[in-house]
PDB file of C-alpha atoms in Angstrom:
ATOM      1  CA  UNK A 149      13.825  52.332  -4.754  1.00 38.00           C
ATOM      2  CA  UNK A 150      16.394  55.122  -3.350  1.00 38.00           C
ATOM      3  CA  UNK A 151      19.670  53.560  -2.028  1.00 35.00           C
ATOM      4  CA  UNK A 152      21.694  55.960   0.277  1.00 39.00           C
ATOM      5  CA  UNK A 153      25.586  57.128   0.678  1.00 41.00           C
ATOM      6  CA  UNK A 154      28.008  58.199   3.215  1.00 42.00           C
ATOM      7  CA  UNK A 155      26.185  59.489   6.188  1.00 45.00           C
ATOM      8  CA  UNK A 156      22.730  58.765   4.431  1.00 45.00           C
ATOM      9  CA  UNK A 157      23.202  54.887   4.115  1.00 39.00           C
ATOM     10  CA  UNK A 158      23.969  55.277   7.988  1.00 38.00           C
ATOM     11  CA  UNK A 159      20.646  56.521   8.454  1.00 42.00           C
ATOM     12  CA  UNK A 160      19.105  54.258   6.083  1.00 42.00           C
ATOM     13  CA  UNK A 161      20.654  51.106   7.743  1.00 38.00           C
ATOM     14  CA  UNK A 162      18.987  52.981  11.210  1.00 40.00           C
ATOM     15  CA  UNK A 163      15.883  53.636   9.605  1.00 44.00           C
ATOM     16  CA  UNK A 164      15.630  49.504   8.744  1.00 40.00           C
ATOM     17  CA  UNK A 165      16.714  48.152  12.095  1.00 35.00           C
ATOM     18  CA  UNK A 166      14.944  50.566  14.221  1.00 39.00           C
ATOM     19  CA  UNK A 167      11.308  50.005  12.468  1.00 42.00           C
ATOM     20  CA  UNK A 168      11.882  47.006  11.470  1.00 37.00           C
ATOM     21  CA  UNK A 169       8.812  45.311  13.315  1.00 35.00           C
ATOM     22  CA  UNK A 170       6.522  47.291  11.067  1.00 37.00           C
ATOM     23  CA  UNK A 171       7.631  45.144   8.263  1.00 38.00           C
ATOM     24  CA  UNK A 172       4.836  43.162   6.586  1.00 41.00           C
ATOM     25  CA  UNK A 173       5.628  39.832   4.904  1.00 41.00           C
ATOM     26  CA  UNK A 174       9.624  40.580   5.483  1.00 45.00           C
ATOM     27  CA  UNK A 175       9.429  42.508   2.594  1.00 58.00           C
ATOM     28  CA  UNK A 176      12.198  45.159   3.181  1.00 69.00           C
ATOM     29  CA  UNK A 177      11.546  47.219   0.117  1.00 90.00           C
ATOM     30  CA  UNK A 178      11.122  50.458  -0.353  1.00 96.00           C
ATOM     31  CA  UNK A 179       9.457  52.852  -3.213  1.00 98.00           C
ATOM     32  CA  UNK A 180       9.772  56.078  -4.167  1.00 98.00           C
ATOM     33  CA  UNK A 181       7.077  58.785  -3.665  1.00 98.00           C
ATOM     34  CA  UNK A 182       6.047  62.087  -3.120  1.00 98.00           C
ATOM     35  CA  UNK A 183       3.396  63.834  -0.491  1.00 97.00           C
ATOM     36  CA  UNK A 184       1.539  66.470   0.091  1.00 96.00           C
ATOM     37  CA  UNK A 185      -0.768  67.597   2.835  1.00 93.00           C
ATOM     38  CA  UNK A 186      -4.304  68.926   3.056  1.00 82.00           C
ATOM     39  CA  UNK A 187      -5.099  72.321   4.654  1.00 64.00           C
ATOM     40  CA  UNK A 188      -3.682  73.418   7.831  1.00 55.00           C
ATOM     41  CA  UNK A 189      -6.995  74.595   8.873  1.00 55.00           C
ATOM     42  CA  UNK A 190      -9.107  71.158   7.864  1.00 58.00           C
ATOM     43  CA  UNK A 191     -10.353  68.694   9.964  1.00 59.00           C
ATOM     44  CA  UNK A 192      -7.663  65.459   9.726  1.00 55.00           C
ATOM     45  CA  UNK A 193     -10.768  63.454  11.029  1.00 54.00           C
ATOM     46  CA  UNK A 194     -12.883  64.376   8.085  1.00 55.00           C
ATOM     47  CA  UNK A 195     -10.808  62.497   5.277  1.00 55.00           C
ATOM     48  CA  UNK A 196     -12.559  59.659   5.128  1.00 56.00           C
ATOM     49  CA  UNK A 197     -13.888  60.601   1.452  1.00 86.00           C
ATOM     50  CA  UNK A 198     -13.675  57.628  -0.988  1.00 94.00           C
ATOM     51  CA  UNK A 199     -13.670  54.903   1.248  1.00 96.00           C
ATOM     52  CA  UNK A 200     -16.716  55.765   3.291  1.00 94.00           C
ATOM     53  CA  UNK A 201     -15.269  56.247   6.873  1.00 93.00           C
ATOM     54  CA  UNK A 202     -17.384  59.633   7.796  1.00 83.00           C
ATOM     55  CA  UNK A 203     -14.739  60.511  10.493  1.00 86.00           C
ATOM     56  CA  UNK A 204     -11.668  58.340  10.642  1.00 89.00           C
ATOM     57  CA  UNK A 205     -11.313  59.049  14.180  1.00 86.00           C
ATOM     58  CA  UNK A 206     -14.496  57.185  15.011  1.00 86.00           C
ATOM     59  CA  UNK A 207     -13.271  54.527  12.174  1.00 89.00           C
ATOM     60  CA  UNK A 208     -10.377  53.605  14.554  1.00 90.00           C
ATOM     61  CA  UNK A 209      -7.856  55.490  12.277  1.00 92.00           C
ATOM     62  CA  UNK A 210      -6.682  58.635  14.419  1.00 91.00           C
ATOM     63  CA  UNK A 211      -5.498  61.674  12.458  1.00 92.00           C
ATOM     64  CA  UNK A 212      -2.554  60.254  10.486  1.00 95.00           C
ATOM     65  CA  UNK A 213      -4.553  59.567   7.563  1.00 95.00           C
ATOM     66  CA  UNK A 214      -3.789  60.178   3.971  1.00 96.00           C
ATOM     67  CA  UNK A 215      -5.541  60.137   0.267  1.00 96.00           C
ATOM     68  CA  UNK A 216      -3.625  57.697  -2.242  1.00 98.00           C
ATOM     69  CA  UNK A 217      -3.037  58.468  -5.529  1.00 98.00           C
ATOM     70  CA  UNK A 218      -4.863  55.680  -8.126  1.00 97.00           C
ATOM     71  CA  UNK A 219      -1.571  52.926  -8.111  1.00 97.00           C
ATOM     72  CA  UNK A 220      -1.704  52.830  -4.885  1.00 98.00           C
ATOM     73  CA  UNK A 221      -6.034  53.308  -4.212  1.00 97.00           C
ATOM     74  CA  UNK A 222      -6.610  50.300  -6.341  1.00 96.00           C
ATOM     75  CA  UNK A 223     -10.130  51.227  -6.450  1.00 94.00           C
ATOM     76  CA  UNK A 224     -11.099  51.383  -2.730  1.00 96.00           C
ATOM     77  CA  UNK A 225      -9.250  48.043  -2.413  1.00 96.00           C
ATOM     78  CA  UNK A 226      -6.500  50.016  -0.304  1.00 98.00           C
ATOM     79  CA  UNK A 227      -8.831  51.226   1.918  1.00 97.00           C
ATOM     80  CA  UNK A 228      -8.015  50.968   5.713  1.00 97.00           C
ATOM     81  CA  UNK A 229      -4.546  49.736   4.085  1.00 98.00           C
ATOM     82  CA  UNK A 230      -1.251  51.108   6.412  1.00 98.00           C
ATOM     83  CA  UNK A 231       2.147  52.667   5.008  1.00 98.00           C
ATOM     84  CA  UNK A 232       5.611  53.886   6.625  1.00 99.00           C
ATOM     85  CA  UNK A 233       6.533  57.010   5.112  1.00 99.00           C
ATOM     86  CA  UNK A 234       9.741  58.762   5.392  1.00 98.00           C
ATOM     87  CA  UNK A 235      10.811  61.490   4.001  1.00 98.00           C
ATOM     88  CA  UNK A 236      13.552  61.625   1.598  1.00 97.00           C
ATOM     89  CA  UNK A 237      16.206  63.555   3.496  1.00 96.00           C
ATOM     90  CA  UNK A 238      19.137  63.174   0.702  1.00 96.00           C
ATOM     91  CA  UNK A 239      16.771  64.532  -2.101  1.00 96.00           C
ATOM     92  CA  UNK A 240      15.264  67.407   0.311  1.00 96.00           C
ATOM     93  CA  UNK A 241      17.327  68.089   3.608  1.00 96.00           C
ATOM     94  CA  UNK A 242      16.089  71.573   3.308  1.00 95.00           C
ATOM     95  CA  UNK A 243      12.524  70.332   4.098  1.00 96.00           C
ATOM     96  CA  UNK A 244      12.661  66.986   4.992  1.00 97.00           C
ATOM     97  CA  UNK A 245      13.024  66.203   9.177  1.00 97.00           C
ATOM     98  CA  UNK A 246      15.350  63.639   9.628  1.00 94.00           C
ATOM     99  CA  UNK A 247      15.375  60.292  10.848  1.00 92.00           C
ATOM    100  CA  UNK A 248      11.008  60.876  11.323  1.00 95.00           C
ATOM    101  CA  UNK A 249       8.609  58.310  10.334  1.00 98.00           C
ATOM    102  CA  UNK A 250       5.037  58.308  10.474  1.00 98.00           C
ATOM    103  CA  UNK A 251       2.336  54.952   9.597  1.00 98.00           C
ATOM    104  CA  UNK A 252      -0.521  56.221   7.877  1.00 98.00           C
ATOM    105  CA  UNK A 253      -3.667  54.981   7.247  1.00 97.00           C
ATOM    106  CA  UNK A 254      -5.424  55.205   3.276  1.00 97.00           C
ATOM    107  CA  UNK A 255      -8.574  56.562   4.115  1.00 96.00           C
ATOM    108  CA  UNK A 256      -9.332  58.799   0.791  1.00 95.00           C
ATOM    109  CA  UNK A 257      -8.209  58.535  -3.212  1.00 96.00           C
ATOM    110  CA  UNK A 258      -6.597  61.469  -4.338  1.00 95.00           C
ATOM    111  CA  UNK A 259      -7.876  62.026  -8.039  1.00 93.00           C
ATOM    112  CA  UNK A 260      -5.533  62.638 -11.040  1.00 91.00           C
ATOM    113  CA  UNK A 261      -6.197  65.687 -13.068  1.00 86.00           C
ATOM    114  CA  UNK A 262      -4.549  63.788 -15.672  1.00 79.00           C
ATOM    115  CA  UNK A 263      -2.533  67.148 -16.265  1.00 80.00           C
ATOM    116  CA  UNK A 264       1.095  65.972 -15.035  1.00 84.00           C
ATOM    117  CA  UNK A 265      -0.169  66.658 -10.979  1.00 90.00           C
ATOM    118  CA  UNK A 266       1.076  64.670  -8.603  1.00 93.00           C
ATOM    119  CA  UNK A 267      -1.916  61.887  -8.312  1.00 95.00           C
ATOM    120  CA  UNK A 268      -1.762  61.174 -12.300  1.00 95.00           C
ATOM    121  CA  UNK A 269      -0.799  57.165 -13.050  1.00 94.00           C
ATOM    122  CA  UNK A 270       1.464  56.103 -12.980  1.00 95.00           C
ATOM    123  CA  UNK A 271       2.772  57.899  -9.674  1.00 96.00           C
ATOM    124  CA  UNK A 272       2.991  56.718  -6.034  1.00 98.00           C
ATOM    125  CA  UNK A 273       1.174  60.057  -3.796  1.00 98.00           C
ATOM    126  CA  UNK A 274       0.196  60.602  -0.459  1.00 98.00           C
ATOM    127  CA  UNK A 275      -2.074  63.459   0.207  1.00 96.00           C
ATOM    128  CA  UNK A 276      -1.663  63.203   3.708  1.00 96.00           C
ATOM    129  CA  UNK A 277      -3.518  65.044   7.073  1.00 93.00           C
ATOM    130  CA  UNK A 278      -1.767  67.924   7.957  1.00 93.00           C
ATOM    131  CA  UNK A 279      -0.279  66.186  11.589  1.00 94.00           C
ATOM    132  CA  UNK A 280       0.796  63.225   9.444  1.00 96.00           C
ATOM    133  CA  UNK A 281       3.053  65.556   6.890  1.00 97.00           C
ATOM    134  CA  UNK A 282       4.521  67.613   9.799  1.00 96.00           C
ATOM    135  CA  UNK A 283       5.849  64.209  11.536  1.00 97.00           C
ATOM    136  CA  UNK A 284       8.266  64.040   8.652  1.00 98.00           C
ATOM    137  CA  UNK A 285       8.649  67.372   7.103  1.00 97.00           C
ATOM    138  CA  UNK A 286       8.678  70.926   7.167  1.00 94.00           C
ATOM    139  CA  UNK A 287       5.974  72.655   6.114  1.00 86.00           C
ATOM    140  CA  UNK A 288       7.092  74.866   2.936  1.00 76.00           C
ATOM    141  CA  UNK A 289       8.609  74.101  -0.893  1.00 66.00           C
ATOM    142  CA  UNK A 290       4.500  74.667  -1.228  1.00 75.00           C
ATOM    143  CA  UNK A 291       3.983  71.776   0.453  1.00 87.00           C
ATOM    144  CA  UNK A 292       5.777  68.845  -1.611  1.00 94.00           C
ATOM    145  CA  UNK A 293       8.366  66.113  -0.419  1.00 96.00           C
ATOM    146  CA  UNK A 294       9.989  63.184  -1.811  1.00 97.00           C
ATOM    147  CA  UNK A 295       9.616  60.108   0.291  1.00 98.00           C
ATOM    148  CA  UNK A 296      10.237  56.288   0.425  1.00 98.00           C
ATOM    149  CA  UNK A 297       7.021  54.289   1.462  1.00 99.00           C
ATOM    150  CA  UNK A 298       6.369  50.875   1.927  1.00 98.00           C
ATOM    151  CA  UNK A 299       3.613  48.207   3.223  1.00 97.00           C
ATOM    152  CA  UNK A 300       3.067  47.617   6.874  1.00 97.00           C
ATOM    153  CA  UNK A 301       1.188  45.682   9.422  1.00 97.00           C
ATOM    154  CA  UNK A 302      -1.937  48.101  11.034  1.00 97.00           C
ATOM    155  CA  UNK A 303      -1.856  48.096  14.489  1.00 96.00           C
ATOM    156  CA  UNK A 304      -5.330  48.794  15.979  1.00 97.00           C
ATOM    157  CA  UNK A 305      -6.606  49.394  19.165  1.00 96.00           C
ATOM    158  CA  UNK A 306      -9.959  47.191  19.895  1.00 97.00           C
ATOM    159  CA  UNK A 307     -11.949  44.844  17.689  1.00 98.00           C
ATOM    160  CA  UNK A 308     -12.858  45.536  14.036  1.00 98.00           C
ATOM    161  CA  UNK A 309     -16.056  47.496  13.301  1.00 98.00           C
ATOM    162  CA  UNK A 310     -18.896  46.675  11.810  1.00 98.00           C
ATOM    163  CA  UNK A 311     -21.130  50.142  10.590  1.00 97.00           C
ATOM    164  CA  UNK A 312     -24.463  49.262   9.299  1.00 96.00           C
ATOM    165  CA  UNK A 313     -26.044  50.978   6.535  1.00 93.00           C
ATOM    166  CA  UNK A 314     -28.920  50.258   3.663  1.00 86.00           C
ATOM    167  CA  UNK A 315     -32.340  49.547   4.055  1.00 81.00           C
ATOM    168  CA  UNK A 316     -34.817  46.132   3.897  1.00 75.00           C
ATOM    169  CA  UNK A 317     -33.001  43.411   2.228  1.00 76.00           C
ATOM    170  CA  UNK A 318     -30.410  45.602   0.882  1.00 83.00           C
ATOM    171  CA  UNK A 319     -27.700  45.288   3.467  1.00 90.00           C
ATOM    172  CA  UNK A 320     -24.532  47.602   3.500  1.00 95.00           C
ATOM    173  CA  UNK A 321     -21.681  47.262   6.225  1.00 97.00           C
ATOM    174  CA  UNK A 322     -18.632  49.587   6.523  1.00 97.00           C
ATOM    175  CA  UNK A 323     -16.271  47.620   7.497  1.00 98.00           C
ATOM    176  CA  UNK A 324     -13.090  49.827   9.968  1.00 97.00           C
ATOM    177  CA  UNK A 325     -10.569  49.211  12.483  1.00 98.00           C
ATOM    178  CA  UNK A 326      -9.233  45.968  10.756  1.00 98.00           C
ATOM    179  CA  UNK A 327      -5.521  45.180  11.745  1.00 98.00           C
ATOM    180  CA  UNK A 328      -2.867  43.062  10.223  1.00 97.00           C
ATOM    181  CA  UNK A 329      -2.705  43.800   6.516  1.00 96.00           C
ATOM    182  CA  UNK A 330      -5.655  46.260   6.791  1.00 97.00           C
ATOM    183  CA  UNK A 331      -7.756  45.814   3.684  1.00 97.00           C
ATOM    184  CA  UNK A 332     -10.177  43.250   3.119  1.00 98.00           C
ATOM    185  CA  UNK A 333     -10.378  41.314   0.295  1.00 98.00           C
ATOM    186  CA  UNK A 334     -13.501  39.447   0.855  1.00 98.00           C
ATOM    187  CA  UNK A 335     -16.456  39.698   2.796  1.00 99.00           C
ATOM    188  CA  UNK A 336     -19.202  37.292   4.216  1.00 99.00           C
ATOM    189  CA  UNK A 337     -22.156  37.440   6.170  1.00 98.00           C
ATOM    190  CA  UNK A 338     -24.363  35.025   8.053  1.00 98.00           C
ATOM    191  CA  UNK A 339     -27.924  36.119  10.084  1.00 97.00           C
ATOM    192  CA  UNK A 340     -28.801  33.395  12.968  1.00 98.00           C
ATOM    193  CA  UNK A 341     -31.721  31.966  10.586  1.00 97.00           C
ATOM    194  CA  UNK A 342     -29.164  31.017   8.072  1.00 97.00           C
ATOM    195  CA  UNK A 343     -27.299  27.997   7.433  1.00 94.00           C
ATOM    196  CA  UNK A 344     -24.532  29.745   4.714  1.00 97.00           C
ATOM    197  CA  UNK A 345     -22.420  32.190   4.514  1.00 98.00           C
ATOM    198  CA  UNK A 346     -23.716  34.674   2.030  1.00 98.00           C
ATOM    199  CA  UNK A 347     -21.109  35.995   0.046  1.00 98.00           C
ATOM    200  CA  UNK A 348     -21.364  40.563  -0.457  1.00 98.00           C
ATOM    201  CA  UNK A 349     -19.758  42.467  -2.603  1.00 97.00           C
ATOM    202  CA  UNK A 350     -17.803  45.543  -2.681  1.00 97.00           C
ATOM    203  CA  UNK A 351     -20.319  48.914  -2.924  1.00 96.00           C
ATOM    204  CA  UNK A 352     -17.752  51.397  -3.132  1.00 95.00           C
ATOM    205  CA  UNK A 353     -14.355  51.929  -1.181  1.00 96.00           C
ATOM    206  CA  UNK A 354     -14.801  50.090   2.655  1.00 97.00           C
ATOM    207  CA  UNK A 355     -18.157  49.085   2.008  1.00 97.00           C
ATOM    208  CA  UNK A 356     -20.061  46.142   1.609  1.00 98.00           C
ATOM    209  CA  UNK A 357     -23.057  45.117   0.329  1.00 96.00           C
ATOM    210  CA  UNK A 358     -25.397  41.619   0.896  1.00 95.00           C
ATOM    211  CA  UNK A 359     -28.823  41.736  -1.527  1.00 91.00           C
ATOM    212  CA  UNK A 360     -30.793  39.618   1.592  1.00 92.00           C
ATOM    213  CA  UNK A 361     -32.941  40.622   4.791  1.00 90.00           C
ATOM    214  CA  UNK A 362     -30.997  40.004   7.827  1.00 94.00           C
ATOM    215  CA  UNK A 363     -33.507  42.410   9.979  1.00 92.00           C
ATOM    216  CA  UNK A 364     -34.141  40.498  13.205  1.00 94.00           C
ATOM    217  CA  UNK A 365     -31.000  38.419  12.763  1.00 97.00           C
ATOM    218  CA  UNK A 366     -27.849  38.344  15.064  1.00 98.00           C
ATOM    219  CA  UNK A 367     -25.811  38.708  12.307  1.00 98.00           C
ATOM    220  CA  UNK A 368     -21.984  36.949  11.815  1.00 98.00           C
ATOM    221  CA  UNK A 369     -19.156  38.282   9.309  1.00 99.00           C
ATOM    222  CA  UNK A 370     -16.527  36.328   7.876  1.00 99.00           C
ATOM    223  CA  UNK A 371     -13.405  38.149   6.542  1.00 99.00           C
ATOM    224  CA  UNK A 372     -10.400  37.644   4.362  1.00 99.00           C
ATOM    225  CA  UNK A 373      -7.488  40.170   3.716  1.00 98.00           C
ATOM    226  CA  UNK A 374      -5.171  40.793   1.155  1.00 95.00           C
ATOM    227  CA  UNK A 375      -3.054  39.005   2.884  1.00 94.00           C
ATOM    228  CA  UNK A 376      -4.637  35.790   2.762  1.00 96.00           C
ATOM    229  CA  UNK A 377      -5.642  35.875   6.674  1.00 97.00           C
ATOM    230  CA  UNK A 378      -9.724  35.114   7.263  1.00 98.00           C
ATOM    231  CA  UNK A 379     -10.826  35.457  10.618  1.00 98.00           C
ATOM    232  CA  UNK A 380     -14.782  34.896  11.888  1.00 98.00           C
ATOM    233  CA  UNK A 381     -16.949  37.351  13.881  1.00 99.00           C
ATOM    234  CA  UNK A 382     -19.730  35.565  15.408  1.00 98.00           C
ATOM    235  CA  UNK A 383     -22.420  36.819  16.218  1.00 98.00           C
ATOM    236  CA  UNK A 384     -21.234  40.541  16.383  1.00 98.00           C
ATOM    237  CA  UNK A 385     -24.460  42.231  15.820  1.00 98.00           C
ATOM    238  CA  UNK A 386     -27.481  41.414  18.282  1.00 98.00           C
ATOM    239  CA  UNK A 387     -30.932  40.966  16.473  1.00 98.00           C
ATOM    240  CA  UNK A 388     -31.932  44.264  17.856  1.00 98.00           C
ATOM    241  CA  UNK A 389     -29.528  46.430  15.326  1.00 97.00           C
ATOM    242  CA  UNK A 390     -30.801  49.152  13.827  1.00 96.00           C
ATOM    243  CA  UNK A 391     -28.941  50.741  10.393  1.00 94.00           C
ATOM    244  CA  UNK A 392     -26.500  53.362  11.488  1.00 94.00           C
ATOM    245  CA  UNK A 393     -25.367  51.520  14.541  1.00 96.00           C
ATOM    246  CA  UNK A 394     -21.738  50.290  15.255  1.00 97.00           C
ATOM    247  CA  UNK A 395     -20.620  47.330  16.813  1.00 98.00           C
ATOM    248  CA  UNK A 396     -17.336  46.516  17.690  1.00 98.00           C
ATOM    249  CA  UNK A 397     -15.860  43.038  17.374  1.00 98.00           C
ATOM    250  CA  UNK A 398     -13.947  41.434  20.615  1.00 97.00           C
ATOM    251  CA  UNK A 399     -11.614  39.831  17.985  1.00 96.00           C
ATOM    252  CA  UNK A 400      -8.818  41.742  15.831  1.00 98.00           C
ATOM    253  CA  UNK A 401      -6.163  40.842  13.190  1.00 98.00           C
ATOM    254  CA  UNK A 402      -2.259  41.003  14.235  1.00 90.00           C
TER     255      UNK A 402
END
């Protein structure tokens, strides 16, 4: 954590008060980091990589996405997960915009090369979309800034989707949109001919899997968040679905 001086610690005191409402949990701290940002000339939409989003803008994520380094990633647990970045402008005023935020959303893992680069473990990294980066920073020093990050509340616009994906009785759900703490901790899901919640299980980044044949089900999800807040779906999916359709919850976190 980077404490400011003089005119800094004005700023810093500014930066608190003014975006204070972001603050999830009342936990006012804030970590040290660096970021980066992918190619001027790539899609921000496209980043979706490790967690399974496709296009983040159809995820419910915008443009101001970012890849996490590993600490941060906790094997696709992160995913859909929001951060306030700043950048450090009293360790880089030369390329650092002052008094800038921007909330991003962890859409990607950015792999170490276990070489000393900037995703290696133990560090804190944000790879972020190019319009995310140039919220906060210049574009130059090849591309690197310190900054101070910490956990926030996601605001989202709509209900939380529900992707679905798999085949027979192997059921797979990306899971997007979800507000409040963001990432979900643990998933259930319950077709109209059932009587329990069936409990599914992480495939890989914001995905989730049930081993059981829901075809011809309206289908209900139960989720929990890292945060400890579980919220039901009901009925959410008609029993006409078909795998690659979306459906959008009328429900959210806050």
């Amino acid at each position: 954590m980077i404490y400011e001086n003089n005119n800094g610690f004005v700023w810093f005191i500014f930066m608190v008060i003014g975006l204070g409402e972001f603050f999830v949990h009342g936990d006012n701290s804030w970590f040290d980091a660096h970021a980066t940002f992918y190619g001027a000339d790539q899609n921000p939409t496209s980043l979706g990589g490790a967690c399974g989003y496709d296009n983040t803008f159809h995820a419910g994520f915008g443009i101001n996405t970012a890849a996490v380094s590993g600490v941060l990633f906790r094997r696709g647990e992160a995913c859909g997960a929001c951060f306030l970045v700043i950048c450090n402008y009293n360790a880089d005023p030369k390329w650092c915009l002052r008094r800038r935020a921007v909330t991003v959303t962890a859409t990607n893992f950015c792999p170490s090369n276990n070489n000393g680069g900037w995703c290696d473990p133990p560090r804190s990294h944000f790879d972020m979309s190019s319009p995310a980066f140039l919220t906060i920073a210049r574009q130059g020093n090849e591309g690197i800034v310190p900054v101070l990050y910490k956990r926030v509340s996601c605001k989202r616009k709509g209900g939380v989707r529900f992707t679905l994906r798999g085949q027979s009785n192997f059921n797979m759900v990306m899971i997007s949109n979800v507000g409040g703490s963001g990432d979900v901790k643990a998933a259930w899901v319950k077709g109209s001919k059932m009587r329990m919640w069936t409990p599914m299980h992480r495939n890989w980044g914001a995905n989730w899997q049930a081993n059981v044949d829901l075809r011809n089900q309206r289908m209900s999800f139960k989720l929990t968040l890292l945060d400890g807040r579980t919220l039901e779906f009901v009925n959410v999916v008609p029993s006409s679905w078909r795998f690659g359709q979306t459906f959008s919850s009328m429900v959210q976190f806050s």
